């Protein structure tokens, strides 16, 4: 099954590199939550401190990646507390959020 064609809102092409960036419509952002709270996911190595901890993505522009991550974390941590939440609105924080 092929993916549906995205709804392109606008696009811009760099005349030097010929790279095009497209702004696509989305239904929202899907985020992985733990026990109904938003999370960050940090990965580090006990044997070495370099290059240091890495933070993994926990929010995505399509539901599939978020669902796969929540399933993986539920299996890893032997729980069912990880869930996926669809974020469609929120408080504006930039610019001039007052």
PDB file of C-alpha atoms in Angstrom:
ATOM      1  CA  UNK A   1       0.000   0.000   0.000  1.00  0.00           C
ATOM      2  CA  UNK A   2       1.444   3.380  -0.962  1.00  0.00           C
ATOM      3  CA  UNK A   3       1.431   6.455   1.188  1.00  0.00           C
ATOM      4  CA  UNK A   4      -1.133   9.157   0.519  1.00  0.00           C
ATOM      5  CA  UNK A   5       0.202  12.224  -1.243  1.00  0.00           C
ATOM      6  CA  UNK A   6       1.079  14.993   1.220  1.00  0.00           C
ATOM      7  CA  UNK A   7      -0.719  18.326   1.163  1.00  0.00           C
ATOM      8  CA  UNK A   8       2.032  20.851   0.288  1.00  0.00           C
ATOM      9  CA  UNK A   9       1.292  24.238   1.880  1.00  0.00           C
ATOM     10  CA  UNK A  10       4.275  26.078   0.400  1.00  0.00           C
ATOM     11  CA  UNK A  11       7.795  25.408  -0.819  1.00  0.00           C
ATOM     12  CA  UNK A  12      11.072  27.202  -1.400  1.00  0.00           C
ATOM     13  CA  UNK A  13      14.048  26.230  -3.574  1.00  0.00           C
ATOM     14  CA  UNK A  14      17.632  27.336  -2.968  1.00  0.00           C
ATOM     15  CA  UNK A  15      18.918  28.532  -6.348  1.00  0.00           C
ATOM     16  CA  UNK A  16      22.537  27.657  -5.445  1.00  0.00           C
ATOM     17  CA  UNK A  17      22.102  24.100  -4.125  1.00  0.00           C
ATOM     18  CA  UNK A  18      18.792  23.311  -5.880  1.00  0.00           C
ATOM     19  CA  UNK A  19      17.513  21.953  -2.592  1.00  0.00           C
ATOM     20  CA  UNK A  20      13.765  22.324  -2.108  1.00  0.00           C
ATOM     21  CA  UNK A  21      12.063  22.523   1.282  1.00  0.00           C
ATOM     22  CA  UNK A  22       8.336  21.867   1.427  1.00  0.00           C
ATOM     23  CA  UNK A  23       5.977  22.802   4.235  1.00  0.00           C
ATOM     24  CA  UNK A  24       3.468  19.946   4.584  1.00  0.00           C
ATOM     25  CA  UNK A  25       0.110  19.933   6.356  1.00  0.00           C
ATOM     26  CA  UNK A  26      -0.164  17.642   9.399  1.00  0.00           C
ATOM     27  CA  UNK A  27      -2.971  16.451  11.642  1.00  0.00           C
ATOM     28  CA  UNK A  28      -0.799  17.154  14.673  1.00  0.00           C
ATOM     29  CA  UNK A  29       2.204  15.825  16.567  1.00  0.00           C
ATOM     30  CA  UNK A  30       2.224  12.392  18.175  1.00  0.00           C
ATOM     31  CA  UNK A  31       4.194  12.174  21.413  1.00  0.00           C
ATOM     32  CA  UNK A  32       5.113   9.269  23.681  1.00  0.00           C
ATOM     33  CA  UNK A  33       3.962   9.763  27.272  1.00  0.00           C
ATOM     34  CA  UNK A  34       4.734   7.727  30.396  1.00  0.00           C
ATOM     35  CA  UNK A  35       1.989   7.360  32.983  1.00  0.00           C
ATOM     36  CA  UNK A  36       0.051  10.246  31.303  1.00  0.00           C
ATOM     37  CA  UNK A  37       3.068  12.594  31.499  1.00  0.00           C
ATOM     38  CA  UNK A  38       5.362  13.814  28.682  1.00  0.00           C
ATOM     39  CA  UNK A  39       8.888  12.381  28.674  1.00  0.00           C
ATOM     40  CA  UNK A  40      12.409  12.754  27.308  1.00  0.00           C
ATOM     41  CA  UNK A  41      14.506   9.699  26.485  1.00  0.00           C
ATOM     42  CA  UNK A  42      18.242   9.810  27.259  1.00  0.00           C
ATOM     43  CA  UNK A  43      20.734   7.109  26.286  1.00  0.00           C
ATOM     44  CA  UNK A  44      24.223   6.835  27.768  1.00  0.00           C
ATOM     45  CA  UNK A  45      27.015   4.282  27.972  1.00  0.00           C
ATOM     46  CA  UNK A  46      28.242   3.029  31.363  1.00  0.00           C
ATOM     47  CA  UNK A  47      31.693   2.155  30.001  1.00  0.00           C
ATOM     48  CA  UNK A  48      32.623   5.498  28.449  1.00  0.00           C
ATOM     49  CA  UNK A  49      31.625   9.117  28.934  1.00  0.00           C
ATOM     50  CA  UNK A  50      32.394  10.225  25.383  1.00  0.00           C
ATOM     51  CA  UNK A  51      30.675  11.418  23.320  1.00  0.00           C
ATOM     52  CA  UNK A  52      28.235  11.763  26.210  1.00  0.00           C
ATOM     53  CA  UNK A  53      24.514  11.069  26.553  1.00  0.00           C
ATOM     54  CA  UNK A  54      22.217  11.233  23.549  1.00  0.00           C
ATOM     55  CA  UNK A  55      18.584  12.257  23.595  1.00  0.00           C
ATOM     56  CA  UNK A  56      16.211  10.310  21.371  1.00  0.00           C
ATOM     57  CA  UNK A  57      13.106  11.684  19.690  1.00  0.00           C
ATOM     58  CA  UNK A  58       9.823  11.092  21.505  1.00  0.00           C
ATOM     59  CA  UNK A  59       7.545  13.213  19.284  1.00  0.00           C
ATOM     60  CA  UNK A  60       6.804  12.572  15.633  1.00  0.00           C
ATOM     61  CA  UNK A  61       4.827  14.020  12.709  1.00  0.00           C
ATOM     62  CA  UNK A  62       3.090  10.704  12.031  1.00  0.00           C
ATOM     63  CA  UNK A  63       1.619   8.148  14.435  1.00  0.00           C
ATOM     64  CA  UNK A  64       3.481   5.038  13.241  1.00  0.00           C
ATOM     65  CA  UNK A  65       6.896   5.968  14.653  1.00  0.00           C
ATOM     66  CA  UNK A  66       5.401   7.036  17.992  1.00  0.00           C
ATOM     67  CA  UNK A  67       3.383   3.821  18.333  1.00  0.00           C
ATOM     68  CA  UNK A  68       6.437   1.688  17.516  1.00  0.00           C
ATOM     69  CA  UNK A  69       8.524   3.524  20.138  1.00  0.00           C
ATOM     70  CA  UNK A  70       5.799   3.192  22.797  1.00  0.00           C
ATOM     71  CA  UNK A  71       5.504  -0.554  22.097  1.00  0.00           C
ATOM     72  CA  UNK A  72       9.302  -0.967  22.284  1.00  0.00           C
ATOM     73  CA  UNK A  73       9.514   0.941  25.586  1.00  0.00           C
ATOM     74  CA  UNK A  74       6.598  -1.014  27.086  1.00  0.00           C
ATOM     75  CA  UNK A  75       8.428  -4.242  26.225  1.00  0.00           C
ATOM     76  CA  UNK A  76      11.825  -2.976  27.464  1.00  0.00           C
ATOM     77  CA  UNK A  77      10.503  -1.671  30.775  1.00  0.00           C
ATOM     78  CA  UNK A  78       7.969  -4.528  31.207  1.00  0.00           C
ATOM     79  CA  UNK A  79       5.025  -2.156  31.628  1.00  0.00           C
ATOM     80  CA  UNK A  80       1.973  -0.824  29.798  1.00  0.00           C
ATOM     81  CA  UNK A  81       2.409   2.771  31.014  1.00  0.00           C
ATOM     82  CA  UNK A  82       3.842   4.158  27.743  1.00  0.00           C
ATOM     83  CA  UNK A  83       1.185   5.605  25.454  1.00  0.00           C
ATOM     84  CA  UNK A  84       0.900   7.845  22.400  1.00  0.00           C
ATOM     85  CA  UNK A  85      -0.884  11.194  22.634  1.00  0.00           C
ATOM     86  CA  UNK A  86      -2.012  13.304  19.670  1.00  0.00           C
ATOM     87  CA  UNK A  87      -1.161  16.967  20.238  1.00  0.00           C
ATOM     88  CA  UNK A  88      -3.223  19.342  18.076  1.00  0.00           C
ATOM     89  CA  UNK A  89      -3.100  22.604  20.034  1.00  0.00           C
ATOM     90  CA  UNK A  90      -1.069  24.161  22.786  1.00  0.00           C
ATOM     91  CA  UNK A  91       0.148  27.360  24.350  1.00  0.00           C
ATOM     92  CA  UNK A  92       2.046  29.647  21.967  1.00  0.00           C
ATOM     93  CA  UNK A  93       5.518  30.292  23.387  1.00  0.00           C
ATOM     94  CA  UNK A  94       7.277  31.964  20.446  1.00  0.00           C
ATOM     95  CA  UNK A  95       7.190  34.748  19.393  1.00  0.00           C
ATOM     96  CA  UNK A  96       5.698  37.037  22.008  1.00  0.00           C
ATOM     97  CA  UNK A  97       3.793  34.514  24.054  1.00  0.00           C
ATOM     98  CA  UNK A  98       2.013  36.587  26.662  1.00  0.00           C
TER      99      UNK A  98
END
